Amino acid sequence: MKTVLITGANRGLGFETARQLGAKGYKVYLGARNEEKGKIAAEILLKLGYNVEFIKLDVTKTSDIRNLHDRLKKNSESIDILINNAGVFLESSGPTDISEASIFKVDPVIILKTIEANTMGPLKLIQSIVPLMMEKNEGRVINVSSQMGALSEMGPFWPGYRMSKTALNALTQIVSAEVENTNISVNSICPGWVRTDMGGENAHRSVEEGVATAVWLATCEEPPKGKFLRDCKVIDW
Ligand SMILES: NC(=O)c1ccc[n+]([C@@H]2O[C@H](COP(=O)([O-])OP(=O)(O)OC[C@H]3O[C@@H](n4cnc5c(N)ncnc54)[C@H](OP(=O)(O)O)[C@@H]3O)[C@@H](O)[C@H]2O)c1
């Protein structure tokens, strides 16, 4: 049975990814920074009969990541698939609200906080878990990025969010290059504009549509390596 760790899985795209992979028989480690919310989310999936375990995981807390690593080592557990999904959008109330989102207005502290969660969190988890995958010469990393971070289509506003996802895409490419001679795939995906707390109610896509590429990368026979994908197709960085 394959195991998957999904960060920020108590709601939104992370929870839907957990639900779909749970339904397919994967063992799901459901990561959430808030213990109460994480346990409630895991309970919903357990009641459906899925193999789900809550893991307290704030991706900005090195101690949480160290605890996870120690636990995996101690119990000889492994993560076959790491889905770096947790993310924040701190510069305005959503992707249609530009009131405070100009690069001339955003507080650099907010930019740093965004990068800490959206980029440094995935980096720390990769540093913790990919070496364990390398011992088995097998694994998959799926970084949930955004087209808002694509340099080929860079636009105005939300500098912190955009830069955090551009840097996440760079991280994808760096790690992918370092593991190129292994059976480990590392990819970025863009879910599209999805109706979650982050995307807002006017977004074009359902959560089911939003997670399709991540679920495909987690489950397909031969995943691509070092790519940026949306709708299961490669897009420009
Ligand atoms: N929705 C869209 O349109 C869209 C588009 C492109 C990319 N994305 C990306 O998709 C991913 C999921 O977004 P979503 O739409 O599902 O957003 P969401 O509904 O706002 O959910 C975000 C999740 O991330 C968690 N989180 C935030 N900071 C965290 C931290 N430091 N440690 C652990 N968990 C943390 C949240 O936990 P709490 O409940 O505790 O806050 C929540 O579970 C994000 O990376 C986002 O950038 C979304």
Coordinates of C-alpha atoms and ligand atoms in Angstrom, one line a residue:
M1 CA 0.0 0.0 0.0
K2 CA 1.4 3.4 -1.0
T3 CA 1.6 6.2 1.5
V4 CA 1.0 9.9 0.8
L5 CA 1.6 12.9 3.0
I6 CA -0.5 16.0 2.1
T7 CA 0.2 19.2 3.9
G8 CA -2.6 21.7 4.6
A9 CA -5.2 18.9 4.2
N10 CA -7.8 19.9 6.7
R11 CA -9.8 21.9 4.0
G12 CA -9.8 23.0 0.4
L13 CA -7.7 21.3 -2.2
G14 CA -5.6 19.4 0.4
F15 CA -8.7 17.8 1.9
E16 CA -10.1 16.9 -1.5
T17 CA -6.8 15.3 -2.5
A18 CA -6.8 13.3 0.7
R19 CA -10.4 12.2 0.1
Q20 CA -9.7 11.0 -3.5
L21 CA -6.4 9.2 -2.6
G22 CA -8.1 7.7 0.5
A23 CA -10.9 6.4 -1.7
K24 CA -8.2 4.8 -4.0
G25 CA -6.8 2.8 -1.1
Y26 CA -3.7 5.0 -0.3
K27 CA -2.6 5.4 3.3
V28 CA -3.1 9.1 3.8
Y29 CA -1.1 11.1 6.3
L30 CA -3.4 14.2 6.7
G31 CA -1.2 17.1 7.7
A32 CA -2.7 20.2 9.4
R33 CA -1.3 22.9 11.5
N34 CA -4.4 23.1 13.7
E35 CA -4.8 19.9 15.7
E36 CA -8.6 20.3 16.2
K37 CA -9.3 21.0 12.5
G38 CA -6.9 18.3 11.4
K39 CA -8.5 15.6 13.6
I40 CA -12.0 16.6 12.5
A41 CA -11.0 16.3 8.8
A42 CA -9.3 12.9 9.4
E43 CA -12.4 11.7 11.3
I44 CA -14.6 12.5 8.3
L45 CA -12.4 10.3 6.0
L46 CA -12.0 7.6 8.6
K47 CA -15.8 7.3 8.8
L48 CA -15.8 6.7 5.1
G49 CA -13.5 3.7 5.8
Y50 CA -10.3 5.3 4.4
N51 CA -6.9 4.7 5.9
V52 CA -6.1 8.1 7.2
E53 CA -4.0 9.4 10.0
F54 CA -3.8 13.0 11.2
I55 CA -0.3 14.5 11.5
K56 CA 0.2 17.8 13.3
L57 CA 2.3 19.7 10.8
D58 CA 2.8 23.5 10.6
V59 CA 5.1 23.7 7.6
T60 CA 6.7 26.8 9.0
K61 CA 7.6 25.0 12.2
T62 CA 11.0 23.2 12.0
S63 CA 10.1 21.3 15.2
D64 CA 6.9 19.8 13.6
I65 CA 9.0 18.7 10.6
R66 CA 11.7 17.2 12.8
N67 CA 9.1 15.3 14.8
L68 CA 7.6 13.9 11.7
H69 CA 11.0 12.8 10.4
D70 CA 11.9 11.2 13.8
R71 CA 8.6 9.3 13.9
L72 CA 9.1 8.0 10.3
K73 CA 12.6 6.8 11.2
K74 CA 11.6 5.2 14.5
N75 CA 8.6 3.3 13.1
S76 CA 10.3 2.4 9.8
E77 CA 7.4 4.2 8.1
S78 CA 7.9 5.8 4.7
I79 CA 6.3 8.4 2.6
D80 CA 6.0 7.4 -1.1
I81 CA 4.3 10.6 -2.2
L82 CA 4.8 14.1 -0.7
I83 CA 2.2 16.7 -1.7
N84 CA 3.3 20.1 -0.7
N85 CA -0.2 21.7 -0.8
A86 CA -0.3 24.0 2.3
G87 CA -0.3 27.6 1.2
V88 CA -1.2 31.2 2.2
F89 CA -2.5 34.2 0.3
L90 CA -1.9 37.1 2.7
E91 CA -1.8 40.2 0.6
S92 CA -5.5 40.7 0.1
S93 CA -8.8 39.0 0.7
G94 CA -8.5 37.0 -2.6
P95 CA -7.3 36.9 -6.1
T96 CA -9.8 39.6 -7.3
D97 CA -9.1 42.1 -4.5
I98 CA -6.2 44.3 -5.5
S99 CA -6.9 47.0 -2.9
E100 CA -3.8 46.3 -0.9
A101 CA -2.0 44.0 -3.3
S102 CA 0.2 46.5 -5.2
I103 CA 3.9 46.0 -4.9
F104 CA 4.0 49.6 -3.8
K105 CA 1.7 48.9 -0.8
V106 CA 2.5 45.4 0.4
D107 CA 4.5 45.2 3.6
P108 CA 7.7 43.3 3.0
V109 CA 7.1 41.4 6.2
I110 CA 3.9 39.9 4.6
I111 CA 6.0 38.9 1.6
L112 CA 8.5 37.1 3.8
K113 CA 5.7 35.4 5.7
T114 CA 4.2 34.2 2.4
I115 CA 7.5 32.9 1.3
E116 CA 8.1 31.2 4.6
A117 CA 4.9 29.1 4.2
N118 CA 4.7 28.7 0.4
T119 CA 8.3 28.1 -0.4
M120 CA 10.4 27.4 2.8
G121 CA 7.8 24.9 4.1
P122 CA 8.0 22.7 1.0
L123 CA 11.9 23.2 1.0
K124 CA 12.1 21.9 4.6
L125 CA 9.8 19.0 3.9
I126 CA 11.8 18.0 0.8
Q127 CA 15.0 18.2 2.8
S128 CA 13.4 15.9 5.4
I129 CA 11.6 13.4 3.3
V130 CA 13.3 13.1 -0.1
P131 CA 16.5 11.6 1.4
L132 CA 14.3 8.8 2.8
M133 CA 12.8 8.3 -0.7
M134 CA 16.4 8.2 -2.1
E135 CA 17.2 5.2 0.2
K136 CA 14.4 3.3 -1.5
N137 CA 15.2 4.9 -4.9
E138 CA 11.5 5.6 -5.3
G139 CA 9.1 8.5 -4.6
R140 CA 7.0 11.4 -5.9
V141 CA 6.9 15.0 -4.9
I142 CA 4.1 17.2 -6.0
N143 CA 4.4 20.9 -5.3
V144 CA 1.1 22.8 -5.5
S145 CA 2.1 26.0 -7.2
S146 CA 0.2 28.5 -9.3
Q147 CA 0.2 30.1 -12.7
M148 CA 0.5 33.3 -10.8
G149 CA 4.2 32.3 -10.2
A150 CA 4.9 31.6 -13.9
L151 CA 7.6 33.9 -15.2
S152 CA 6.2 33.5 -18.7
E153 CA 3.0 35.1 -17.7
M154 CA 4.0 37.3 -14.8
G155 CA 1.5 40.1 -14.1
P156 CA 0.9 42.9 -11.5
F157 CA -0.1 42.7 -7.8
W158 CA 0.3 40.1 -5.0
P159 CA 4.2 40.1 -5.2
G160 CA 4.6 37.9 -2.2
Y161 CA 2.3 35.2 -3.5
R162 CA 3.7 35.4 -7.0
M163 CA 7.3 35.3 -5.9
S164 CA 6.7 32.4 -3.4
K165 CA 5.3 30.3 -6.3
T166 CA 8.0 31.3 -8.7
A167 CA 10.6 30.2 -6.1
L168 CA 8.6 27.0 -5.5
N169 CA 8.9 26.2 -9.2
A170 CA 12.6 26.8 -9.0
L171 CA 12.7 24.5 -6.1
T172 CA 10.9 21.8 -8.2
Q173 CA 13.5 22.2 -10.9
I174 CA 16.5 22.1 -8.5
V175 CA 15.4 19.0 -6.6
S176 CA 14.4 17.3 -9.8
A177 CA 17.8 17.9 -11.3
E178 CA 19.5 16.6 -8.1
V179 CA 17.5 13.3 -8.2
E180 CA 17.5 12.9 -12.0
N181 CA 19.2 9.5 -11.9
T182 CA 16.7 8.0 -9.4
N183 CA 13.1 6.9 -9.7
I184 CA 11.9 10.0 -7.9
S185 CA 9.7 12.4 -9.8
V186 CA 9.4 16.1 -8.7
N187 CA 6.8 18.3 -10.3
S188 CA 4.9 21.5 -9.9
I189 CA 1.2 21.8 -10.6
C190 CA -1.3 24.7 -11.0
P191 CA -4.8 23.7 -10.0
G192 CA -6.4 26.5 -11.9
W193 CA -8.7 29.0 -10.1
V194 CA -10.6 26.9 -7.6
R195 CA -13.6 27.6 -5.3
T196 CA -11.9 27.2 -1.9
D197 CA -11.5 29.7 0.9
M198 CA -8.4 31.0 -0.9
G199 CA -9.9 31.1 -4.4
G200 CA -13.2 32.5 -3.4
E201 CA -16.7 31.7 -4.5
N202 CA -16.4 33.3 -8.0
A203 CA -13.6 30.9 -9.0
H204 CA -14.1 28.8 -12.2
R205 CA -13.3 25.4 -10.9
S206 CA -14.6 22.9 -8.3
V207 CA -12.2 21.3 -5.9
E208 CA -12.7 18.0 -7.8
E209 CA -11.4 19.7 -11.0
G210 CA -8.7 21.5 -9.0
V211 CA -7.0 18.3 -7.6
A212 CA -7.2 16.3 -10.9
T213 CA -3.6 16.9 -11.9
A214 CA -2.2 16.2 -8.4
V215 CA -4.2 12.9 -8.1
W216 CA -3.0 11.9 -11.6
L217 CA 0.6 12.6 -10.7
A218 CA 0.3 10.6 -7.5
T219 CA -1.3 7.6 -9.1
C220 CA -0.2 7.3 -12.8
E221 CA 2.3 4.6 -13.9
E222 CA 5.1 6.8 -15.2
P223 CA 4.9 10.4 -14.0
P224 CA 6.8 13.1 -15.8
K225 CA 9.9 14.6 -14.1
G226 CA 10.7 18.2 -13.5
K227 CA 7.7 19.7 -15.1
F228 CA 5.0 22.3 -14.4
L229 CA 1.5 21.0 -15.2
R230 CA -2.1 22.0 -15.3
D231 CA -4.9 19.7 -16.5
C232 CA -2.3 16.9 -16.7
K233 CA -0.5 18.8 -19.4
V234 CA 2.9 20.5 -19.3
I235 CA 2.7 24.3 -19.2
D236 CA 5.4 27.1 -19.4
W237 CA 7.3 28.0 -16.3
Ligands
LIG1 N1 -7.7 28.0 -4.8 C1 -7.1 28.4 -5.9 O1 -7.7 29.0 -6.8 C2 -5.6 28.1 -6.0 C3 -5.0 28.5 -7.3 C4 -3.7 28.2 -7.5 C5 -2.9 27.6 -6.4 N2 -3.5 27.2 -5.3 C6 -2.7 26.6 -4.2 O2 -3.4 25.4 -3.8 C7 -3.0 25.1 -2.4 C8 -4.2 24.9 -1.6 O3 -5.0 26.0 -1.6 P1 -6.6 26.1 -1.3 O4 -7.2 26.8 -2.4 O5 -7.0 24.7 -0.9 O6 -6.5 27.1 0.0 P2 -7.2 27.1 1.4 O7 -8.6 26.6 1.3 O8 -7.0 28.4 1.9 O9 -6.4 26.0 2.2 C9 -5.1 26.3 2.6 C10 -4.6 25.2 3.5 O10 -3.2 25.4 3.8 C11 -3.1 25.3 5.2 N3 -2.0 26.1 5.7 C12 -1.7 27.4 5.6 N4 -0.5 27.7 6.2 C13 -0.1 26.5 6.7 C14 1.1 26.2 7.5 N5 2.0 27.1 7.8 N6 1.2 24.9 7.8 C15 0.3 23.9 7.5 N7 -0.8 24.2 6.8 C16 -1.0 25.5 6.4 C17 -4.5 25.9 5.8 O11 -4.6 25.5 7.2 P3 -5.6 26.3 8.2 O12 -7.0 25.8 8.0 O13 -5.0 26.0 9.5 O14 -5.5 27.8 7.8 C18 -5.4 25.1 4.9 O15 -5.5 23.8 5.3 C19 -2.2 26.4 -2.0 O16 -0.8 26.1 -2.1 C20 -2.5 27.4 -3.0 O17 -1.5 28.4 -3.1 C21 -4.9 27.5 -5.0

